[in-house]
Amino acid sequence: MNTTRTVRLSAAGTALVVRVPADGLPYVLHWGADLPGGAQGLAEASVPPAMNNDTDTPRHISLVPTQGEGWRGHPGIAGHHEGRASFPRWRVREVDDGSEGGSLTVTAEADGLELTCELRMELSGLVRVRHTVTNTDPAPWTLDTLMAALPLPREAEEVLDLTGRWCRERSPQRSGLGMGTRMRASRRGRTGHDAPLVLTAGTPGFGFRTGEVWGVHTAWSGDHVHLAERLPEGAGQADALLAGGEAPHPGEVRLARGESYTTPWVFFSWSDQGLDGMSARFHRWLRSRPHHPSAPRPVVLNTWEAVYFDHDLDKLKRLADTAADIGVERFVLDDGWFRGRRDDTAGLGDWTVDTGVWPEGLHPLFDHVRALGMEPGFWVEPEMVNPDSDLVRAHPDWMLTTEGRPSLPSRNQQPLDLSRPEAFDHVFGLLDALVTEYRPAFLKWDHNRDFLEPVHAPTGSAGTHGQTLAVYELLDRLRKAHPGLEIESCSSGGGRVDLGILERTDRVWGSDTNDPLERLALQRWTGLLIPPELVGSHVGARTAHTTGRDADLSLRFLTALIGHAGIEWDITACTDEELAALDAWIRLYKELRPLLHTGLTVRGDAPDPAEQLDGVVAEDGSGAVFRYARTASSVRAAPGRVRLPGLREDRTYRVEWRREAGTPSTFETAPPLWTTAGGLTASGAVLARSGLQMPVLNPSQALLLHLTEV
């Protein structure tokens, strides 16, 4: 190729304009709002000056920034040929800008390497990028890093990401984006409870409904990195960079001549309508996938917090009877059904039914569940083993550790090295046999510890990369062998929430905590990336198992409603009043789930930190559901008028307070008029711009509004 061309990819109000030179990799001229008049003059307007004490000619920073372009920040690609430095100066060999203009693929070569860059503009306006590097040199090439990067403008002055821990996942943190690097790297062997989810840069003060934002997510379930980086010299034609990719251990990816490595897909989302606009692009893309769950998300009862390890057939049958009576549609048997599993110290890896507890296998329970009209499912944790297991006693070398020196124990577990073909085949055979015999509709697939010193013993090399690929292959093979089987990604709660695992599973378990106050926050922030129908959200007992905090039934109901709803509770001990309330809540969920699981997620930017407003608005604007919660006491005596975002301002809506999930307690002598008048009718403009007076809820209370177009 000996000419320079400009390629414009656009969809849903977003444009990505890429310059493809003959020498050097493609570089981005513009990523952000669409350019209705076209890109005329953009290339000339984007040429930067040459600065004093910098390179003598203007610099353009590419999709894979390197020092050869004058970039002094984190390199987009780094590695070496047996210690020989790799500073490639790329020359483009081939360009394919797609038959429909929604993609761009560029192949370049330099210094014993070939690099292919793929860019896709999805119909939602989401941008996906991945790169493939191939070693063409006789000497092996060791990969240190390969990331996908897009530019940030100077207006991006703040950065938001998430952190957390077990049972406190996805807690937001915000800071200024000054000079230097905001990097979030994970070396946990899984995505991590503290994963940033989406690293977002934006204009000062951006919120859910306001501001311009640029976000990045790496769709990878192993070690990974996200970063936003700004240097005093800028980034060539841009001001800063936003990037993501895998974070391999030293020597973990080593390519012989002709071998290739492909990065995970890295997702980029831009919005000029705040975080909600950014989320909408992710959600629409997820829902457009051909394998996205299309059937109504069934009401789940999971047995963990009902019986724990105490598996008794009669007790479980009574639990199933009670569940069926109130409308539960899926019954999931949690941990404790397999050989030697009376507590969490033994049995992992021995995936056969414990005949001492289940002399006839799981058939009596599963047959009973099906006869009640529910789907059965069960829990597995195929990637882990207990040292106290028949598997480890027979194959101690199958653990993902240095041979003869296991890593520090966690949860009484060690990882099983699934990149060993014999271990992979053993686990697949057991799972395949179980699914074939018992025909579950659902597997709750757990992964309960971080990796420490993950070593692939046959070679002595780090094993996280190979383990992640092996897990993906295990899930893919199981799904192929059993079409229709649904799988949940549970990783000690929300420790593996990413778009890599969601290509192979049907929902994520948001957190091991069912405390509704904790869940209100973490589900709100999980929604940055994941739509409600893919996030498991259950009603627990009055006293939360993980925090010891008591919560009213209505708050537990309303927290679980906006998600893939279920129950985690011994409902055989419920009163008649509680069972009637559960029945009414399940009926409400079934009524509203067509809207909740297809509409636009909206979140209010409340001026009061003691309140939270979340909702879902139908794509066509014909209806909406809003949950208003008082999470703590407030310095305000009354909340005042709360704006309901996302409504069509030219439509008229009937507002109804849905009390099937319970009526919250209040602290007022007279409520707002509309609450006693059976609702009200108002324009979308009034509700969205002026707002609706809310009652004075007591702390830890919530209410549900249902809007329908009239």
mmCIF file of C-alpha atoms in Angstrom, residues 516-651:
data_model
loop_
_atom_site.group_PDB
_atom_site.id
_atom_site.type_symbol
_atom_site.label_atom_id
_atom_site.label_comp_id
_atom_site.label_asym_id
_atom_site.label_seq_id
_atom_site.Cartn_x
_atom_site.Cartn_y
_atom_site.Cartn_z
ATOM 1 C CA PRO A 516 -30.759 -5.004 49.938
ATOM 2 C CA LEU A 517 -28.934 -1.827 50.930
ATOM 3 C CA GLU A 518 -25.640 -3.230 49.673
ATOM 4 C CA ARG A 519 -27.377 -4.558 46.587
ATOM 5 C CA LEU A 520 -29.023 -1.230 45.693
ATOM 6 C CA ALA A 521 -25.612 0.330 45.144
ATOM 7 C CA LEU A 522 -23.750 -2.570 43.579
ATOM 8 C CA GLN A 523 -26.545 -3.397 41.123
ATOM 9 C CA ARG A 524 -26.739 0.242 40.074
ATOM 10 C CA TRP A 525 -23.035 0.254 39.208
ATOM 11 C CA THR A 526 -23.085 -3.215 37.661
ATOM 12 C CA GLY A 527 -25.572 -1.662 35.249
ATOM 13 C CA LEU A 528 -22.798 0.470 33.759
ATOM 14 C CA LEU A 529 -22.001 -2.612 31.676
ATOM 15 C CA ILE A 530 -24.669 -5.284 32.194
ATOM 16 C CA PRO A 531 -28.435 -4.952 31.572
ATOM 17 C CA PRO A 532 -30.839 -6.078 34.320
ATOM 18 C CA GLU A 533 -31.856 -9.413 32.781
ATOM 19 C CA LEU A 534 -28.256 -10.668 33.020
ATOM 20 C CA VAL A 535 -27.761 -9.877 36.717
ATOM 21 C CA GLY A 536 -29.028 -12.383 39.267
ATOM 22 C CA SER A 537 -30.765 -10.582 42.147
ATOM 23 C CA HIS A 538 -32.441 -12.512 44.960
ATOM 24 C CA VAL A 539 -34.643 -11.869 47.973
ATOM 25 C CA GLY A 540 -32.966 -13.109 51.125
ATOM 26 C CA ALA A 541 -34.080 -13.558 54.698
ATOM 27 C CA ARG A 542 -34.904 -10.599 56.927
ATOM 28 C CA THR A 543 -31.456 -10.774 58.530
ATOM 29 C CA ALA A 544 -28.808 -10.729 55.802
ATOM 30 C CA HIS A 545 -26.469 -13.710 55.888
ATOM 31 C CA THR A 546 -23.416 -11.586 55.010
ATOM 32 C CA THR A 547 -23.954 -8.384 57.018
ATOM 33 C CA GLY A 548 -26.296 -9.314 59.871
ATOM 34 C CA ARG A 549 -28.482 -6.324 59.003
ATOM 35 C CA ASP A 550 -32.276 -6.514 59.127
ATOM 36 C CA ALA A 551 -34.376 -5.156 56.269
ATOM 37 C CA ASP A 552 -38.101 -4.946 55.630
ATOM 38 C CA LEU A 553 -39.566 -7.329 53.106
ATOM 39 C CA SER A 554 -40.647 -4.490 50.794
ATOM 40 C CA LEU A 555 -37.081 -3.203 50.434
ATOM 41 C CA ARG A 556 -35.815 -6.717 49.746
ATOM 42 C CA PHE A 557 -38.518 -7.159 47.111
ATOM 43 C CA LEU A 558 -37.919 -3.887 45.313
ATOM 44 C CA THR A 559 -34.145 -4.293 45.291
ATOM 45 C CA ALA A 560 -34.397 -7.719 43.664
ATOM 46 C CA LEU A 561 -37.113 -6.705 41.201
ATOM 47 C CA ILE A 562 -34.946 -4.809 38.713
ATOM 48 C CA GLY A 563 -32.753 -7.725 37.684
ATOM 49 C CA HIS A 564 -33.110 -11.442 37.027
ATOM 50 C CA ALA A 565 -35.145 -12.008 40.152
ATOM 51 C CA GLY A 566 -35.087 -14.910 42.537
ATOM 52 C CA ILE A 567 -35.197 -16.074 46.152
ATOM 53 C CA GLU A 568 -32.407 -17.207 48.505
ATOM 54 C CA TRP A 569 -34.328 -18.007 51.678
ATOM 55 C CA ASP A 570 -35.880 -20.886 53.597
ATOM 56 C CA ILE A 571 -39.425 -20.070 52.587
ATOM 57 C CA THR A 572 -40.783 -23.158 54.361
ATOM 58 C CA ALA A 573 -40.368 -21.134 57.570
ATOM 59 C CA CYS A 574 -42.279 -18.132 56.208
ATOM 60 C CA THR A 575 -45.569 -16.991 57.688
ATOM 61 C CA ASP A 576 -48.731 -17.063 55.611
ATOM 62 C CA GLU A 577 -48.452 -13.279 55.273
ATOM 63 C CA GLU A 578 -44.884 -13.525 53.971
ATOM 64 C CA LEU A 579 -45.859 -16.216 51.459
ATOM 65 C CA ALA A 580 -48.764 -14.119 50.232
ATOM 66 C CA ALA A 581 -46.400 -11.176 49.826
ATOM 67 C CA LEU A 582 -43.912 -13.342 47.910
ATOM 68 C CA ASP A 583 -46.699 -14.535 45.643
ATOM 69 C CA ALA A 584 -47.777 -10.947 44.912
ATOM 70 C CA TRP A 585 -44.166 -9.867 44.272
ATOM 71 C CA ILE A 586 -43.582 -12.729 41.836
ATOM 72 C CA ARG A 587 -46.775 -11.847 39.959
ATOM 73 C CA LEU A 588 -45.582 -8.256 39.741
ATOM 74 C CA TYR A 589 -42.164 -9.349 38.439
ATOM 75 C CA LYS A 590 -43.760 -11.545 35.783
ATOM 76 C CA GLU A 591 -45.969 -8.652 34.699
ATOM 77 C CA LEU A 592 -43.113 -6.165 34.479
ATOM 78 C CA ARG A 593 -40.223 -8.297 33.217
ATOM 79 C CA PRO A 594 -41.009 -7.741 29.514
ATOM 80 C CA LEU A 595 -40.311 -4.050 30.136
ATOM 81 C CA LEU A 596 -37.552 -4.459 32.737
ATOM 82 C CA HIS A 597 -35.540 -6.774 30.476
ATOM 83 C CA THR A 598 -35.803 -4.847 27.214
ATOM 84 C CA GLY A 599 -35.950 -1.175 28.171
ATOM 85 C CA LEU A 600 -33.352 1.518 28.688
ATOM 86 C CA THR A 601 -31.695 1.628 32.089
ATOM 87 C CA VAL A 602 -31.930 5.112 33.637
ATOM 88 C CA ARG A 603 -30.489 6.406 36.889
ATOM 89 C CA GLY A 604 -31.149 9.682 38.607
ATOM 90 C CA ASP A 605 -28.373 12.093 39.580
ATOM 91 C CA ALA A 606 -29.823 12.762 43.012
ATOM 92 C CA PRO A 607 -28.652 15.910 44.816
ATOM 93 C CA ASP A 608 -29.263 14.056 48.075
ATOM 94 C CA PRO A 609 -26.833 11.197 48.837
ATOM 95 C CA ALA A 610 -29.483 9.618 51.080
ATOM 96 C CA GLU A 611 -31.697 8.680 48.123
ATOM 97 C CA GLN A 612 -31.407 6.613 44.968
ATOM 98 C CA LEU A 613 -33.586 6.567 41.863
ATOM 99 C CA ASP A 614 -33.234 3.784 39.305
ATOM 100 C CA GLY A 615 -35.526 2.833 36.486
ATOM 101 C CA VAL A 616 -36.166 1.262 33.116
ATOM 102 C CA VAL A 617 -37.909 3.121 30.280
ATOM 103 C CA ALA A 618 -39.347 1.289 27.278
ATOM 104 C CA GLU A 619 -37.330 1.800 24.092
ATOM 105 C CA ASP A 620 -40.411 3.280 22.410
ATOM 106 C CA GLY A 621 -41.226 5.465 25.421
ATOM 107 C CA SER A 622 -44.558 3.737 26.037
ATOM 108 C CA GLY A 623 -43.933 2.952 29.696
ATOM 109 C CA ALA A 624 -41.461 2.970 32.546
ATOM 110 C CA VAL A 625 -40.711 1.560 35.983
ATOM 111 C CA PHE A 626 -38.902 3.594 38.644
ATOM 112 C CA ARG A 627 -37.656 2.523 42.057
ATOM 113 C CA TYR A 628 -37.159 5.348 44.541
ATOM 114 C CA ALA A 629 -35.220 4.377 47.677
ATOM 115 C CA ARG A 630 -34.285 6.198 50.861
ATOM 116 C CA THR A 631 -30.998 4.592 51.887
ATOM 117 C CA ALA A 632 -30.344 6.699 55.000
ATOM 118 C CA SER A 633 -31.726 9.641 56.930
ATOM 119 C CA SER A 634 -31.332 13.010 55.263
ATOM 120 C CA VAL A 635 -30.706 16.583 56.296
ATOM 121 C CA ARG A 636 -33.714 17.422 54.121
ATOM 122 C CA ALA A 637 -37.001 17.223 55.975
ATOM 123 C CA ALA A 638 -38.718 16.232 52.718
ATOM 124 C CA PRO A 639 -37.212 15.022 49.432
ATOM 125 C CA GLY A 640 -39.160 17.508 47.300
ATOM 126 C CA ARG A 641 -39.799 16.949 43.617
ATOM 127 C CA VAL A 642 -37.787 14.102 42.093
ATOM 128 C CA ARG A 643 -37.251 14.133 38.343
ATOM 129 C CA LEU A 644 -37.996 10.925 36.439
ATOM 130 C CA PRO A 645 -35.372 10.679 33.674
ATOM 131 C CA GLY A 646 -35.623 9.179 30.225
ATOM 132 C CA LEU A 647 -39.309 9.793 29.514
ATOM 133 C CA ARG A 648 -40.570 11.061 26.165
ATOM 134 C CA GLU A 649 -41.409 14.657 26.907
ATOM 135 C CA ASP A 650 -44.125 14.838 24.245
ATOM 136 C CA ARG A 651 -46.010 11.853 25.721
#
